[in-house]
Short mmCIF file of C-alpha atoms and ligand atoms in Angstrom, two decimals:
data_model
loop_
_atom_site.label_atom_id
_atom_site.label_comp_id
_atom_site.label_asym_id
_atom_site.label_seq_id
_atom_site.Cartn_x
_atom_site.Cartn_y
_atom_site.Cartn_z
CA MET A 1 12.65 -1.40 -20.57
CA ILE A 2 15.23 -3.40 -18.67
CA VAL A 3 14.11 -6.31 -16.50
CA ALA A 4 16.65 -6.90 -13.72
CA HIS A 5 16.68 -9.91 -11.42
CA THR A 6 19.71 -9.05 -9.33
CA VAL A 7 20.82 -6.14 -7.16
CA ALA A 8 23.98 -5.84 -9.26
CA GLU A 9 21.99 -5.38 -12.49
CA VAL A 10 19.87 -2.65 -10.90
CA ARG A 11 22.96 -0.82 -9.65
CA ASN A 12 24.53 -0.94 -13.13
CA VAL A 13 21.47 0.67 -14.73
CA ARG A 14 20.88 3.14 -11.90
CA TRP A 15 24.40 4.55 -11.99
CA GLU A 16 24.92 4.72 -15.77
CA ASP A 17 24.10 8.41 -15.49
CA PRO A 18 24.21 9.45 -11.82
CA LEU A 19 22.68 12.86 -12.48
CA LEU A 20 19.30 11.52 -13.64
CA SER A 21 16.34 11.63 -11.22
CA TRP A 22 14.68 8.27 -10.55
CA GLY A 23 11.18 7.52 -9.29
CA LEU A 24 10.59 4.13 -7.62
CA VAL A 25 7.24 2.34 -7.35
CA PRO A 26 7.43 -0.73 -5.08
CA THR A 27 4.72 -3.33 -5.82
CA MET A 28 3.84 -6.97 -5.28
CA GLY A 29 2.77 -7.34 -8.92
CA PHE A 30 -0.58 -8.45 -10.43
CA LEU A 31 -0.77 -4.86 -11.51
CA HIS A 32 -3.94 -2.83 -11.95
CA GLU A 33 -4.76 0.80 -12.74
CA GLY A 34 -3.91 1.83 -9.17
CA HIS A 35 -0.32 0.70 -9.63
CA ILE A 36 -0.15 2.25 -13.10
CA SER A 37 -1.35 5.60 -11.70
CA LEU A 38 1.70 5.53 -9.40
CA VAL A 39 3.95 4.75 -12.37
CA ASN A 40 2.41 7.65 -14.31
CA GLN A 41 3.01 10.03 -11.44
CA ALA A 42 6.60 8.77 -11.12
CA ARG A 43 7.14 9.32 -14.84
CA GLU A 44 5.84 12.87 -14.64
CA GLY A 45 8.13 13.74 -11.74
CA ASN A 46 11.38 12.02 -12.76
CA GLU A 47 13.63 11.36 -15.71
CA ARG A 48 13.61 7.60 -15.10
CA VAL A 49 11.13 5.21 -13.49
CA ALA A 50 11.85 1.93 -11.71
CA VAL A 51 9.17 -0.51 -10.54
CA SER A 52 9.85 -3.44 -8.24
CA ILE A 53 7.72 -6.57 -8.32
CA PHE A 54 8.34 -8.68 -5.24
CA VAL A 55 5.81 -10.63 -3.19
CA ASN A 56 7.66 -10.08 0.06
CA PRO A 57 7.33 -13.18 2.24
CA THR A 58 8.26 -11.39 5.47
CA GLN A 59 5.18 -9.16 5.43
CA PHE A 60 2.80 -12.13 5.35
CA ALA A 61 1.93 -14.04 8.53
CA VAL A 62 2.01 -17.85 8.32
CA ASP A 63 -1.79 -18.08 8.06
CA GLU A 64 -2.02 -15.41 5.32
CA ASP A 65 -2.19 -15.66 1.52
CA LEU A 66 1.50 -15.70 0.50
CA SER A 67 1.23 -18.98 -1.43
CA THR A 68 -1.95 -17.99 -3.27
CA TYR A 69 -1.13 -14.31 -3.85
CA PRO A 70 -2.00 -13.69 -7.54
CA ARG A 71 0.92 -13.39 -9.95
CA SER A 72 1.07 -12.50 -13.64
CA LEU A 73 4.60 -11.39 -14.49
CA LYS A 74 4.20 -11.48 -18.28
CA ARG A 75 1.12 -9.27 -18.18
CA ASP A 76 2.72 -6.97 -15.59
CA LEU A 77 5.78 -6.45 -17.79
CA ALA A 78 3.59 -5.63 -20.79
CA LEU A 79 1.64 -3.06 -18.74
CA LEU A 80 4.84 -1.48 -17.44
CA GLU A 81 6.40 -1.30 -20.90
CA GLU A 82 3.24 0.43 -22.14
CA ALA A 83 3.35 2.83 -19.17
CA GLY A 84 6.88 3.91 -20.06
CA CYS A 85 8.74 2.28 -17.19
CA ASP A 86 12.54 2.14 -17.63
CA LEU A 87 13.58 -0.55 -15.19
CA VAL A 88 11.71 -3.41 -13.52
CA PHE A 89 13.34 -5.18 -10.59
CA VAL A 90 12.00 -8.71 -10.11
CA PRO A 91 14.20 -10.36 -7.48
CA ALA A 92 13.92 -13.97 -6.32
CA ASP A 93 13.36 -14.45 -2.59
CA GLY A 94 17.01 -15.51 -2.20
CA GLU A 95 18.27 -12.30 -3.81
CA MET A 96 16.46 -10.23 -1.17
CA TYR A 97 16.95 -12.62 1.76
CA PRO A 98 20.13 -14.63 1.17
CA ASP A 99 21.10 -17.34 3.64
CA GLY A 100 22.13 -15.81 6.93
CA PHE A 101 19.97 -12.69 6.58
CA GLN A 102 19.35 -11.34 10.08
CA THR A 103 18.59 -7.62 10.05
CA ALA A 104 15.24 -5.84 10.47
CA VAL A 105 14.02 -2.24 10.40
CA SER A 106 11.11 -1.49 12.70
CA VAL A 107 8.97 1.55 13.40
CA THR A 108 7.66 1.17 16.92
CA ASP A 109 4.54 3.19 17.73
CA ILE A 110 2.39 3.88 14.69
CA THR A 111 2.66 0.24 13.64
CA GLN A 112 0.61 -0.95 16.62
CA GLN A 113 -2.90 0.16 15.61
CA LEU A 114 -5.26 -0.76 12.74
CA GLU A 115 -3.41 -2.99 10.25
CA GLY A 116 -0.63 -3.52 12.78
CA ALA A 117 -3.10 -4.72 15.44
CA SER A 118 -4.68 -7.22 13.03
CA ARG A 119 -1.37 -8.18 11.38
CA PRO A 120 1.33 -7.83 14.08
CA THR A 121 4.27 -8.95 11.90
CA HIS A 122 3.22 -7.09 8.75
CA PHE A 123 4.91 -3.70 9.08
CA GLY A 124 8.24 -5.15 10.20
CA GLY A 125 8.33 -6.95 6.85
CA VAL A 126 7.27 -3.83 4.96
CA THR A 127 9.78 -1.44 6.55
CA THR A 128 12.65 -3.90 6.10
CA VAL A 129 11.93 -4.68 2.45
CA VAL A 130 11.24 -1.04 1.55
CA THR A 131 14.53 0.02 3.17
CA LYS A 132 16.29 -2.60 1.05
CA LEU A 133 14.54 -1.43 -2.12
CA PHE A 134 15.44 2.19 -1.34
CA ASN A 135 19.08 1.19 -0.83
CA ILE A 136 19.18 -0.93 -3.97
CA VAL A 137 17.54 1.58 -6.34
CA GLN A 138 18.47 4.80 -4.50
CA PRO A 139 15.51 6.67 -5.97
CA THR A 140 15.08 10.44 -5.89
CA ARG A 141 11.39 9.91 -5.11
CA ALA A 142 9.30 6.90 -4.08
CA TYR A 143 5.57 6.53 -4.76
CA PHE A 144 2.99 4.83 -2.53
CA GLY A 145 -0.82 4.65 -2.60
CA GLN A 146 -3.19 6.28 -0.11
CA LYS A 147 -5.05 2.94 -0.34
CA ASP A 148 -2.56 1.70 2.27
CA ALA A 149 -2.88 4.76 4.50
CA GLN A 150 -1.06 3.42 7.56
CA GLN A 151 1.78 2.16 5.36
CA THR A 152 2.35 5.70 4.05
CA ILE A 153 2.44 7.08 7.60
CA VAL A 154 4.82 4.37 8.80
CA LEU A 155 7.15 4.82 5.82
CA LYS A 156 7.17 8.61 6.16
CA GLN A 157 8.18 8.16 9.79
CA MET A 158 10.94 5.76 8.75
CA VAL A 159 12.26 8.14 6.08
CA ARG A 160 12.32 10.93 8.65
CA ASP A 161 13.84 8.90 11.48
CA LEU A 162 16.58 7.28 9.37
CA ASN A 163 17.34 10.42 7.30
CA LEU A 164 16.69 8.50 4.10
CA ASN A 165 17.65 10.66 1.17
CA LEU A 166 14.46 10.63 -0.90
CA GLU A 167 11.04 12.20 -1.14
CA LEU A 168 8.04 9.99 -0.37
CA ILE A 169 4.98 10.80 -2.45
CA VAL A 170 1.46 9.58 -1.66
CA CYS A 171 -0.92 9.07 -4.62
CA PRO A 172 -4.74 8.97 -4.48
CA THR A 173 -6.69 5.69 -4.35
CA LYS A 174 -7.93 4.43 -7.73
CA ARG A 175 -11.40 2.95 -7.63
CA ASP A 176 -13.65 0.90 -9.89
CA ALA A 177 -16.80 2.67 -11.11
CA ASP A 178 -18.80 1.33 -8.15
CA GLY A 179 -16.31 2.75 -5.64
CA VAL A 180 -14.39 -0.45 -4.81
CA ALA A 181 -10.71 0.39 -4.28
CA MET A 182 -8.63 -1.47 -6.86
CA SER A 183 -6.60 -4.23 -5.27
CA SER A 184 -4.80 -7.34 -6.47
CA ARG A 185 -6.79 -9.20 -3.80
CA ASN A 186 -10.12 -8.29 -5.46
CA ALA A 187 -9.32 -11.17 -7.83
CA TYR A 188 -10.12 -13.57 -4.96
CA LEU A 189 -13.73 -12.36 -4.61
CA THR A 190 -16.65 -14.48 -5.83
CA ALA A 191 -19.27 -12.68 -7.95
CA GLU A 192 -21.55 -12.42 -4.93
CA GLN A 193 -18.81 -11.06 -2.66
CA ARG A 194 -17.76 -8.56 -5.35
CA GLN A 195 -21.37 -7.32 -5.47
CA GLN A 196 -21.25 -6.53 -1.77
CA ALA A 197 -17.69 -5.10 -1.74
CA PRO A 198 -18.76 -1.50 -2.56
CA VAL A 199 -20.05 -1.29 1.02
CA LEU A 200 -16.57 -0.37 2.31
CA TYR A 201 -16.42 2.86 0.33
CA LYS A 202 -20.14 3.50 0.88
CA ALA A 203 -19.62 3.28 4.64
CA LEU A 204 -16.51 5.48 4.53
CA SER A 205 -18.32 8.03 2.38
CA ALA A 206 -21.29 8.04 4.75
CA GLY A 207 -18.90 8.58 7.66
CA LYS A 208 -17.25 11.45 5.84
CA ALA A 209 -20.62 13.00 4.97
CA ALA A 210 -21.73 12.77 8.62
CA ILE A 211 -18.56 14.56 9.75
CA GLN A 212 -18.98 17.23 7.10
CA ALA A 213 -22.58 17.69 8.23
CA GLY A 214 -21.32 18.47 11.73
CA GLU A 215 -21.27 15.13 13.57
CA GLN A 216 -18.82 15.52 16.45
CA SER A 217 -18.94 12.09 18.05
CA ALA A 218 -16.40 9.65 16.59
CA GLU A 219 -18.34 6.75 18.07
CA ALA A 220 -21.51 7.85 16.25
CA VAL A 221 -19.51 7.85 12.99
CA ARG A 222 -18.10 4.39 13.74
CA GLN A 223 -21.61 3.09 14.49
CA ARG A 224 -22.97 4.53 11.26
CA MET A 225 -20.20 2.86 9.23
CA ARG A 226 -20.55 -0.45 11.12
CA GLY A 227 -24.32 -0.48 10.54
CA LEU A 228 -23.89 -0.10 6.79
CA ILE A 229 -21.21 -2.81 6.53
CA GLU A 230 -23.18 -5.21 8.72
CA GLY A 231 -26.08 -4.75 6.30
CA GLN A 232 -24.16 -6.89 3.79
CA PRO A 233 -24.53 -10.55 4.82
CA LEU A 234 -21.16 -11.70 3.42
CA ALA A 235 -19.16 -8.88 5.05
CA LYS A 236 -17.36 -9.60 8.35
CA ILE A 237 -15.82 -6.54 9.99
CA ASP A 238 -12.22 -6.76 11.19
CA TYR A 239 -12.11 -3.11 12.28
CA VAL A 240 -13.85 0.21 11.71
CA SER A 241 -11.77 3.14 12.82
CA VAL A 242 -12.14 6.89 13.25
CA ALA A 243 -8.64 8.03 14.12
CA ASN A 244 -6.35 11.02 14.18
CA GLY A 245 -4.88 11.18 10.67
CA ARG A 246 -1.31 11.57 11.96
CA SER A 247 -1.01 9.65 15.23
CA LEU A 248 -3.66 7.03 14.32
CA GLU A 249 -5.06 7.30 17.87
CA GLU A 250 -8.78 6.51 17.98
CA LEU A 251 -10.78 9.72 18.47
CA GLU A 252 -13.64 10.50 20.81
CA LEU A 253 -14.27 13.96 19.47
CA ILE A 254 -13.99 14.68 15.75
CA GLU A 255 -11.26 17.27 15.15
CA GLY A 256 -8.38 18.08 12.81
CA GLU A 257 -7.41 15.59 10.11
CA VAL A 258 -9.46 12.42 10.55
CA LEU A 259 -8.67 9.04 8.98
CA LEU A 260 -11.73 6.86 8.48
CA SER A 261 -10.60 3.32 7.75
CA THR A 262 -11.92 -0.20 7.68
CA ALA A 263 -10.86 -3.78 7.08
CA VAL A 264 -13.56 -6.26 6.11
CA PHE A 265 -13.42 -9.98 5.39
CA PHE A 266 -15.40 -11.52 2.55
CA GLY A 267 -14.74 -15.20 3.18
CA ASN A 268 -10.94 -15.44 3.51
CA THR A 269 -10.37 -12.28 1.48
CA ARG A 270 -9.52 -9.24 3.57
CA LEU A 271 -10.23 -5.87 1.95
CA ILE A 272 -9.11 -2.51 3.30
CA ASP A 273 -10.06 1.04 2.40
CA ASN A 274 -9.92 4.53 3.90
CA VAL A 275 -10.76 8.18 3.38
CA LEU A 276 -9.20 11.27 4.93
CA VAL A 277 -11.40 14.10 6.15
CA SER A 278 -9.93 17.49 6.99
CA LEU A 279 -12.09 19.89 8.94
P1 AMP B 301 0.73 -3.70 -3.64
O1 AMP B 301 1.16 -4.32 -4.93
O2 AMP B 301 -0.66 -4.04 -3.25
O3 AMP B 301 1.75 -3.89 -2.55
O4 AMP B 301 0.69 -2.13 -3.91
C1 AMP B 301 1.81 -1.44 -4.39
C2 AMP B 301 1.55 0.04 -4.26
O5 AMP B 301 0.39 0.39 -5.01
C3 AMP B 301 1.29 0.48 -2.80
O6 AMP B 301 1.92 1.72 -2.57
C4 AMP B 301 -0.21 0.59 -2.77
O7 AMP B 301 -0.67 1.50 -1.80
C5 AMP B 301 -0.50 1.10 -4.17
N1 AMP B 301 -1.88 0.80 -4.53
C6 AMP B 301 -2.53 -0.38 -4.39
N2 AMP B 301 -3.82 -0.26 -4.78
C7 AMP B 301 -3.99 1.04 -5.14
C8 AMP B 301 -5.11 1.80 -5.61
N3 AMP B 301 -6.32 1.24 -5.78
N4 AMP B 301 -4.91 3.10 -5.87
C9 AMP B 301 -3.69 3.69 -5.70
N5 AMP B 301 -2.61 3.02 -5.25
C10 AMP B 301 -2.75 1.71 -4.97
#
């Protein structure tokens, strides 16, 4: 496994044999089984696998957790070696954003709701850094988790709009045994907060069950999910959404592909989760 710190090193490895297919898994490190499941899927679908580890400063707002974001490069590299990764790209901030950097990629409409409403500068950072990673690695396929549902929709739109020459593949959310979606940010939770964290997936599952049992009012589904989350004293709701799974518009009437999603604070830690329901 080659560990590259510069764009030039990545290019050298990538173009040694131009005919090979490459899968790319962009990450911010502090890897868990969710990330490794993406690597496994990339390995199955491609001859070579590249993973990037970069805590991208431009997708964090000034009051967010950039400085405390958990990092464990040595452990991450060991996990990636074991998973059969071929190339890890670990750039310094200055390699990605050299002095004088002044370009941004933005997706306008489907970045406004949900995560974009709570974190207005977030997706601009994501779309710009992912475009750079795509251009640096030039993967055949790129792998993202359903855990970040809106991110997958935004990036698919970007790939389509900019005619990016790759296939974007969305992988299912990996969960702990109690249903909590794996996340690097789970490391921030106290024992008591961690005990209450399963409520996100419980609420989403209850919403899904209500829809499958015939509930037609989106507001009734939202209320049901809110009620469950509010039952946990340490949980503070940021949003609970029942939206069209493509446009992300909030629904009144349940129909088509529905994205149930929520963001919940436990102290300063913000957890997100979602489930898709197709009728
Ligand atoms: P992150 O390091 O949090 O930026 O995540 C890197 C990639 O891993 C993103 O595409 C995430 O959606 C994906 N990911 C994060 N957590 C999970 C999970 N629990 N299951 C599947 N994919 C995940």
